[in-house]
mmCIF file of C-alpha atoms in Angstrom:
data_model
loop_
_atom_site.group_PDB
_atom_site.id
_atom_site.type_symbol
_atom_site.label_atom_id
_atom_site.label_comp_id
_atom_site.label_asym_id
_atom_site.label_seq_id
_atom_site.Cartn_x
_atom_site.Cartn_y
_atom_site.Cartn_z
ATOM 1 C CA MET A 14 86.464 -39.457 120.718
ATOM 2 C CA THR A 15 84.410 -42.161 117.617
ATOM 3 C CA ARG A 16 85.729 -44.371 115.843
ATOM 4 C CA GLU A 17 84.453 -42.631 113.148
ATOM 5 C CA LYS A 18 85.634 -39.203 113.928
ATOM 6 C CA LEU A 19 89.438 -41.056 114.641
ATOM 7 C CA PHE A 20 88.671 -42.048 111.177
ATOM 8 C CA GLU A 21 87.987 -38.603 109.703
ATOM 9 C CA GLN A 22 90.859 -36.899 111.207
ATOM 10 C CA ILE A 23 92.963 -39.509 109.357
ATOM 11 C CA LEU A 24 90.712 -39.804 105.548
ATOM 12 C CA GLN A 25 91.985 -35.234 106.558
ATOM 13 C CA LYS A 26 95.093 -36.075 107.493
ATOM 14 C CA LYS A 27 96.514 -38.601 105.220
ATOM 15 C CA SER A 28 98.325 -39.894 107.912
ATOM 16 C CA TYR A 29 98.076 -41.853 111.303
ATOM 17 C CA LEU A 30 100.628 -40.918 113.129
ATOM 18 C CA CYS A 31 100.402 -40.662 116.319
ATOM 19 C CA ILE A 32 103.501 -39.080 118.712
ATOM 20 C CA GLY A 33 104.936 -39.808 121.792
ATOM 21 C CA LEU A 34 105.531 -36.749 123.614
ATOM 22 C CA ASP A 35 108.229 -38.500 125.852
ATOM 23 C CA THR A 36 109.979 -35.359 126.585
ATOM 24 C CA ASP A 37 112.831 -35.508 129.146
ATOM 25 C CA PRO A 38 113.981 -32.187 131.041
ATOM 26 C CA LYS A 39 117.869 -33.680 130.053
ATOM 27 C CA ARG A 40 117.513 -34.126 126.496
ATOM 28 C CA LEU A 41 115.264 -30.379 126.529
ATOM 29 C CA PRO A 42 117.827 -27.849 124.183
ATOM 30 C CA GLU A 43 119.664 -25.585 126.469
ATOM 31 C CA HIS A 44 118.135 -22.666 124.835
ATOM 32 C CA LEU A 45 114.833 -23.439 127.149
ATOM 33 C CA LEU A 46 116.014 -24.188 130.543
ATOM 34 C CA ASP A 47 115.966 -20.502 131.351
ATOM 35 C CA HIS A 48 111.471 -21.217 130.435
ATOM 36 C CA GLU A 49 109.125 -21.189 134.208
ATOM 37 C CA ASP A 50 108.198 -24.708 132.444
ATOM 38 C CA PRO A 51 110.860 -25.575 129.830
ATOM 39 C CA VAL A 52 109.028 -29.566 129.055
ATOM 40 C CA PHE A 53 105.907 -27.645 128.556
ATOM 41 C CA GLU A 54 107.656 -25.039 127.160
ATOM 42 C CA PHE A 55 109.853 -27.970 123.963
ATOM 43 C CA ASN A 56 105.674 -30.423 124.769
ATOM 44 C CA ARG A 57 103.656 -27.141 123.258
ATOM 45 C CA GLN A 58 106.851 -25.796 120.538
ATOM 46 C CA ILE A 59 105.816 -29.683 119.117
ATOM 47 C CA VAL A 60 102.628 -29.959 119.180
ATOM 48 C CA GLU A 61 102.123 -25.994 117.219
ATOM 49 C CA ALA A 62 105.193 -27.725 114.868
ATOM 50 C CA THR A 63 103.555 -31.503 113.451
ATOM 51 C CA ALA A 64 100.029 -31.181 114.838
ATOM 52 C CA ASP A 65 98.392 -30.708 110.790
ATOM 53 C CA LEU A 66 100.812 -33.808 110.446
ATOM 54 C CA CYS A 67 99.209 -36.242 113.635
ATOM 55 C CA VAL A 68 96.060 -38.094 114.319
ATOM 56 C CA ALA A 69 97.233 -38.592 118.613
ATOM 57 C CA TYR A 70 99.494 -37.384 120.765
ATOM 58 C CA LYS A 71 100.833 -40.617 123.086
ATOM 59 C CA PRO A 72 102.707 -39.199 126.081
ATOM 60 C CA ASN A 73 104.506 -41.790 128.688
ATOM 61 C CA ILE A 74 103.605 -40.478 131.934
ATOM 62 C CA ALA A 75 106.424 -42.156 132.968
ATOM 63 C CA PHE A 76 107.704 -38.934 131.721
ATOM 64 C CA TYR A 77 105.959 -36.971 134.011
ATOM 65 C CA GLU A 78 105.613 -38.304 136.568
ATOM 66 C CA ALA A 79 109.450 -39.077 137.475
ATOM 67 C CA GLN A 80 109.670 -35.075 137.596
ATOM 68 C CA GLY A 81 106.630 -35.158 140.702
ATOM 69 C CA PRO A 82 103.790 -33.139 141.487
ATOM 70 C CA LYS A 83 105.454 -30.061 138.068
ATOM 71 C CA GLY A 84 105.523 -32.940 135.570
ATOM 72 C CA TRP A 85 102.272 -33.787 136.427
ATOM 73 C CA VAL A 86 100.725 -29.241 136.136
ATOM 74 C CA SER A 87 103.080 -29.748 132.375
ATOM 75 C CA LEU A 88 101.706 -32.810 131.646
ATOM 76 C CA GLU A 89 98.036 -30.883 132.130
ATOM 77 C CA LYS A 90 99.047 -27.781 130.396
ATOM 78 C CA THR A 91 100.152 -29.520 126.961
ATOM 79 C CA LEU A 92 96.852 -31.287 127.162
ATOM 80 C CA GLU A 93 95.984 -27.141 127.021
ATOM 81 C CA VAL A 94 97.025 -26.334 123.695
ATOM 82 C CA ILE A 95 96.819 -29.397 121.699
ATOM 83 C CA PRO A 96 93.975 -29.028 119.538
ATOM 84 C CA GLU A 97 90.828 -31.374 120.591
ATOM 85 C CA GLU A 98 89.990 -32.840 117.512
ATOM 86 C CA ILE A 99 93.375 -34.139 118.207
ATOM 87 C CA PHE A 100 93.148 -38.535 119.912
ATOM 88 C CA THR A 101 95.414 -38.563 123.109
ATOM 89 C CA ILE A 102 96.303 -40.948 124.520
ATOM 90 C CA ALA A 103 97.435 -41.597 128.223
ATOM 91 C CA ASP A 104 100.568 -43.758 127.916
ATOM 92 C CA ALA A 105 100.800 -44.982 131.812
ATOM 93 C CA LYS A 106 100.377 -49.072 130.818
ATOM 94 C CA ARG A 107 97.872 -49.034 134.426
ATOM 95 C CA GLY A 108 95.665 -52.435 135.325
ATOM 96 C CA ASP A 109 94.887 -52.870 139.170
ATOM 97 C CA ILE A 110 91.736 -54.948 141.256
ATOM 98 C CA GLY A 111 88.489 -52.557 139.806
ATOM 99 C CA ASN A 112 88.058 -50.611 142.901
ATOM 100 C CA THR A 113 91.998 -49.032 141.678
ATOM 101 C CA SER A 114 91.349 -49.475 137.779
ATOM 102 C CA GLU A 115 88.404 -46.626 138.717
ATOM 103 C CA LEU A 116 90.240 -44.819 140.436
ATOM 104 C CA TYR A 117 93.195 -44.440 136.988
ATOM 105 C CA ALA A 118 90.159 -44.387 135.105
ATOM 106 C CA ARG A 119 88.805 -41.474 136.920
ATOM 107 C CA ALA A 120 92.042 -39.856 137.074
ATOM 108 C CA PHE A 121 93.220 -40.227 133.622
ATOM 109 C CA PHE A 122 89.755 -39.862 132.052
ATOM 110 C CA GLU A 123 87.824 -37.293 134.049
ATOM 111 C CA THR A 124 90.547 -35.008 135.921
ATOM 112 C CA MET A 125 93.575 -35.737 132.948
ATOM 113 C CA ASN A 126 90.574 -35.729 130.471
ATOM 114 C CA PHE A 127 92.640 -38.117 128.180
ATOM 115 C CA ASN A 128 90.170 -39.955 125.251
ATOM 116 C CA ALA A 129 92.783 -43.512 125.926
ATOM 117 C CA VAL A 130 94.524 -44.954 128.637
ATOM 118 C CA THR A 131 96.978 -47.707 127.472
ATOM 119 C CA VAL A 132 96.357 -51.051 130.270
ATOM 120 C CA ALA A 133 97.888 -54.372 130.714
ATOM 121 C CA PRO A 134 95.637 -57.472 130.814
ATOM 122 C CA TYR A 135 97.843 -59.446 133.245
ATOM 123 C CA MET A 136 95.115 -59.341 135.356
ATOM 124 C CA GLY A 137 92.424 -59.768 133.910
ATOM 125 C CA SER A 138 88.384 -58.949 133.083
ATOM 126 C CA ASP A 139 87.521 -57.118 136.186
ATOM 127 C CA SER A 140 90.782 -54.305 135.925
ATOM 128 C CA VAL A 141 89.609 -53.481 132.614
ATOM 129 C CA LYS A 142 86.683 -52.744 132.757
ATOM 130 C CA PRO A 143 86.027 -49.529 135.165
ATOM 131 C CA PHE A 144 88.104 -48.320 132.180
ATOM 132 C CA LEU A 145 85.550 -48.551 129.504
ATOM 133 C CA VAL A 146 82.317 -47.922 131.687
ATOM 134 C CA GLN A 147 82.693 -44.241 130.366
ATOM 135 C CA PRO A 148 81.802 -43.520 126.560
ATOM 136 C CA GLY A 149 84.485 -41.966 124.442
ATOM 137 C CA ARG A 150 86.889 -43.753 126.196
ATOM 138 C CA TRP A 151 88.820 -46.048 124.869
ATOM 139 C CA VAL A 152 91.658 -49.223 125.864
ATOM 140 C CA ILE A 153 94.241 -49.655 124.219
ATOM 141 C CA LEU A 154 95.148 -53.255 126.345
ATOM 142 C CA LEU A 155 99.171 -54.163 125.491
ATOM 143 C CA ALA A 156 98.554 -57.374 123.518
ATOM 144 C CA LEU A 157 101.849 -57.848 121.616
ATOM 145 C CA THR A 158 104.768 -55.483 122.799
ATOM 146 C CA SER A 159 108.257 -54.698 120.698
ATOM 147 C CA ASN A 160 110.495 -54.886 123.961
ATOM 148 C CA PRO A 161 113.184 -57.999 124.189
ATOM 149 C CA GLY A 162 110.729 -59.133 127.274
ATOM 150 C CA SER A 163 107.959 -59.617 125.327
ATOM 151 C CA LYS A 164 108.959 -63.358 124.699
ATOM 152 C CA ASP A 165 109.066 -63.658 128.287
ATOM 153 C CA PHE A 166 105.226 -64.003 128.604
ATOM 154 C CA GLN A 167 103.872 -62.921 125.387
ATOM 155 C CA MET A 168 104.970 -65.517 123.753
ATOM 156 C CA LEU A 169 104.828 -68.710 125.506
ATOM 157 C CA LYS A 170 102.395 -71.464 123.848
ATOM 158 C CA LEU A 171 99.643 -72.594 124.981
ATOM 159 C CA SER A 172 99.672 -75.244 126.986
ATOM 160 C CA ASP A 173 96.218 -77.639 125.393
ATOM 161 C CA GLY A 174 97.571 -78.781 122.432
ATOM 162 C CA ASN A 175 96.185 -75.365 119.963
ATOM 163 C CA GLU A 176 99.586 -73.997 118.580
ATOM 164 C CA GLU A 177 98.178 -70.112 120.276
ATOM 165 C CA TYR A 178 100.987 -68.152 122.062
ATOM 166 C CA LEU A 179 99.158 -66.669 125.055
ATOM 167 C CA PHE A 180 99.101 -63.235 122.990
ATOM 168 C CA GLU A 181 96.717 -64.973 120.410
ATOM 169 C CA GLN A 182 94.464 -65.560 124.451
ATOM 170 C CA VAL A 183 94.883 -61.965 125.403
ATOM 171 C CA LEU A 184 93.744 -60.958 122.085
ATOM 172 C CA ARG A 185 90.821 -63.420 122.025
ATOM 173 C CA GLU A 186 89.514 -63.470 125.507
ATOM 174 C CA SER A 187 89.657 -59.679 125.299
ATOM 175 C CA ALA A 188 88.225 -58.839 122.154
ATOM 176 C CA ASN A 189 84.266 -59.984 124.222
ATOM 177 C CA TRP A 190 85.299 -57.502 126.666
ATOM 178 C CA ALA A 191 84.258 -54.098 124.852
ATOM 179 C CA SER A 192 83.679 -53.067 120.915
ATOM 180 C CA VAL A 193 86.007 -51.749 118.381
ATOM 181 C CA GLY A 194 84.710 -48.504 119.237
ATOM 182 C CA GLN A 195 85.956 -48.752 123.029
ATOM 183 C CA MET A 196 88.945 -51.471 122.661
ATOM 184 C CA MET A 197 92.188 -50.739 120.376
ATOM 185 C CA TYR A 198 95.686 -53.710 120.649
ATOM 186 C CA VAL A 199 99.166 -51.857 121.833
ATOM 187 C CA VAL A 200 101.104 -54.402 118.919
ATOM 188 C CA GLY A 201 104.821 -53.727 118.336
ATOM 189 C CA ALA A 202 106.093 -52.682 115.128
ATOM 190 C CA THR A 203 109.410 -54.781 115.734
ATOM 191 C CA GLN A 204 107.308 -58.500 115.929
ATOM 192 C CA GLY A 205 106.042 -57.068 112.045
ATOM 193 C CA GLU A 206 106.112 -60.887 111.299
ATOM 194 C CA HIS A 207 103.248 -61.759 113.497
ATOM 195 C CA ILE A 208 100.654 -58.702 112.162
ATOM 196 C CA GLU A 209 98.643 -61.374 109.940
ATOM 197 C CA ARG A 210 98.567 -63.708 113.403
ATOM 198 C CA VAL A 211 96.931 -60.435 115.324
ATOM 199 C CA ARG A 212 94.958 -59.596 112.408
ATOM 200 C CA ALA A 213 93.652 -63.213 112.318
ATOM 201 C CA ILE A 214 91.894 -62.590 115.045
ATOM 202 C CA VAL A 215 90.716 -58.673 115.489
ATOM 203 C CA PRO A 216 90.563 -57.681 112.895
ATOM 204 C CA ASN A 217 88.578 -54.788 113.104
ATOM 205 C CA HIS A 218 90.190 -53.435 116.479
ATOM 206 C CA PHE A 219 92.747 -50.128 115.811
ATOM 207 C CA LEU A 220 96.382 -51.304 116.437
ATOM 208 C CA LEU A 221 98.628 -49.198 118.345
ATOM 209 C CA VAL A 222 101.490 -49.695 116.608
ATOM 210 C CA PRO A 223 105.443 -48.337 118.720
ATOM 211 C CA GLY A 224 108.965 -49.282 117.836
ATOM 212 C CA VAL A 225 109.024 -47.335 114.700
ATOM 213 C CA GLY A 226 112.036 -44.844 113.945
ATOM 214 C CA ALA A 227 114.429 -44.895 116.955
ATOM 215 C CA GLN A 228 113.482 -48.669 117.059
ATOM 216 C CA GLY A 229 113.049 -50.200 113.471
ATOM 217 C CA GLY A 230 110.067 -51.222 112.872
ATOM 218 C CA SER A 231 109.269 -50.941 109.479
ATOM 219 C CA LEU A 232 106.214 -48.652 108.334
ATOM 220 C CA GLU A 233 105.528 -50.252 105.167
ATOM 221 C CA GLU A 234 105.355 -53.659 106.996
ATOM 222 C CA ILE A 235 102.666 -53.373 109.129
ATOM 223 C CA SER A 236 101.021 -51.240 106.753
ATOM 224 C CA ARG A 237 101.228 -53.598 104.225
ATOM 225 C CA LEU A 238 100.133 -56.773 106.669
ATOM 226 C CA GLY A 239 98.196 -54.076 108.981
ATOM 227 C CA MET A 240 95.692 -51.825 107.441
ATOM 228 C CA ASN A 241 92.205 -52.816 107.518
ATOM 229 C CA GLN A 242 89.807 -50.770 105.192
ATOM 230 C CA GLN A 243 89.191 -48.412 108.454
ATOM 231 C CA CYS A 244 93.051 -47.843 108.084
ATOM 232 C CA GLY A 245 93.055 -49.970 111.474
ATOM 233 C CA LEU A 246 96.772 -47.730 112.426
ATOM 234 C CA LEU A 247 98.141 -45.651 114.417
ATOM 235 C CA VAL A 248 101.831 -45.963 114.355
ATOM 236 C CA ASN A 249 103.491 -44.207 116.666
ATOM 237 C CA SER A 250 107.152 -42.108 116.895
ATOM 238 C CA SER A 251 108.731 -40.838 119.402
ATOM 239 C CA ARG A 252 112.663 -40.588 119.602
ATOM 240 C CA ALA A 253 112.921 -40.255 115.956
ATOM 241 C CA ILE A 254 111.120 -36.691 115.510
ATOM 242 C CA ILE A 255 110.481 -35.105 119.463
ATOM 243 C CA TYR A 256 114.311 -35.512 119.573
ATOM 244 C CA ALA A 257 115.667 -34.840 115.580
ATOM 245 C CA SER A 258 116.914 -31.924 116.964
ATOM 246 C CA SER A 259 118.695 -30.636 120.517
ATOM 247 C CA GLY A 260 119.331 -26.768 118.701
ATOM 248 C CA ARG A 261 116.767 -23.851 118.245
ATOM 249 C CA ASP A 262 115.338 -25.997 115.624
ATOM 250 C CA PHE A 263 114.381 -28.533 117.205
ATOM 251 C CA ALA A 264 110.094 -27.579 116.780
ATOM 252 C CA ASN A 265 111.564 -26.963 111.632
ATOM 253 C CA ARG A 266 113.533 -30.657 112.447
ATOM 254 C CA ALA A 267 110.280 -32.095 113.920
ATOM 255 C CA ARG A 268 108.353 -30.974 111.287
ATOM 256 C CA GLU A 269 111.078 -31.969 109.193
ATOM 257 C CA ALA A 270 110.663 -35.287 110.350
ATOM 258 C CA ALA A 271 106.925 -35.898 111.294
ATOM 259 C CA LEU A 272 106.771 -34.406 107.772
ATOM 260 C CA GLU A 273 108.670 -37.650 105.445
ATOM 261 C CA VAL A 274 106.202 -39.991 107.405
ATOM 262 C CA GLN A 275 103.169 -38.881 107.203
ATOM 263 C CA LYS A 276 103.904 -38.663 103.369
ATOM 264 C CA GLU A 277 104.989 -42.297 103.339
ATOM 265 C CA MET A 278 101.502 -43.265 104.827
ATOM 266 C CA GLU A 279 99.610 -41.110 102.455
ATOM 267 C CA GLN A 280 101.546 -43.935 100.176
ATOM 268 C CA TYR A 281 100.477 -46.635 101.657
ATOM 269 C CA LEU A 282 96.519 -45.715 102.554
ATOM 270 C CA GLU A 283 95.944 -44.898 98.646
ATOM 271 C CA GLN A 284 96.952 -48.009 98.448
ATOM 272 C CA TYR A 285 95.417 -49.942 101.170
ATOM 273 C CA VAL A 286 92.134 -48.154 102.058
ATOM 274 C CA THR A 287 89.696 -47.929 99.121
ATOM 275 C CA HIS A 288 87.747 -45.242 100.663
ATOM 276 C CA LEU A 289 90.760 -41.823 100.586
#
């Protein structure tokens, strides 16, 4: 999946929506529990209902790992039903010494065939570069997250007197590790007040933005401050879409929720992206 193909999808669908497949077996509609693989059946119906409205799906790997071997089977089957042109993100937040990262890269890019994987930068460049060796695959580096604890480290001021936050140094340094066609950054939607600082450092990179929907982030704010001329945003919504209903109408309700977001995104694309 190249940057150009991703942008084509955004223009075609008038959407930069990423749907998080954070599928919790405890939250599945009761009528699905009779299926051989309820998690996969839930995901399959969500994908069928929303694939024309989004440009990416992001399974949170923890929801599948927690189920043991059957969870990995559900995940593999889910990837098989996602249309080929849709960007797939393994939200795994990996990052380890080089030879271990190489194996993580093999797991998600070769065995599972994801387009991208989220990676933690704390251990530095040699823990990230093994994910960058395969053409057409992406690293999505954690930069400024939406959780309350982000202030513990990411918002620390550097001690050299330049008044930069630690997350800004992460952006500056890591931008040298790969091209804008290989690396994106996670920037939480609840960090809208810092989006201009992010864009000043990485004006051309795509940003994966979680936190819109159930976490209360503003799509309008993120779009206004974060878009560039190739959109440059993948805005994720998980619970607000996939759990819009717990009944037999869950897939239809998920579509309605996704359509509402897509229609709002269409307005911002027309306003801020001249290519549209």
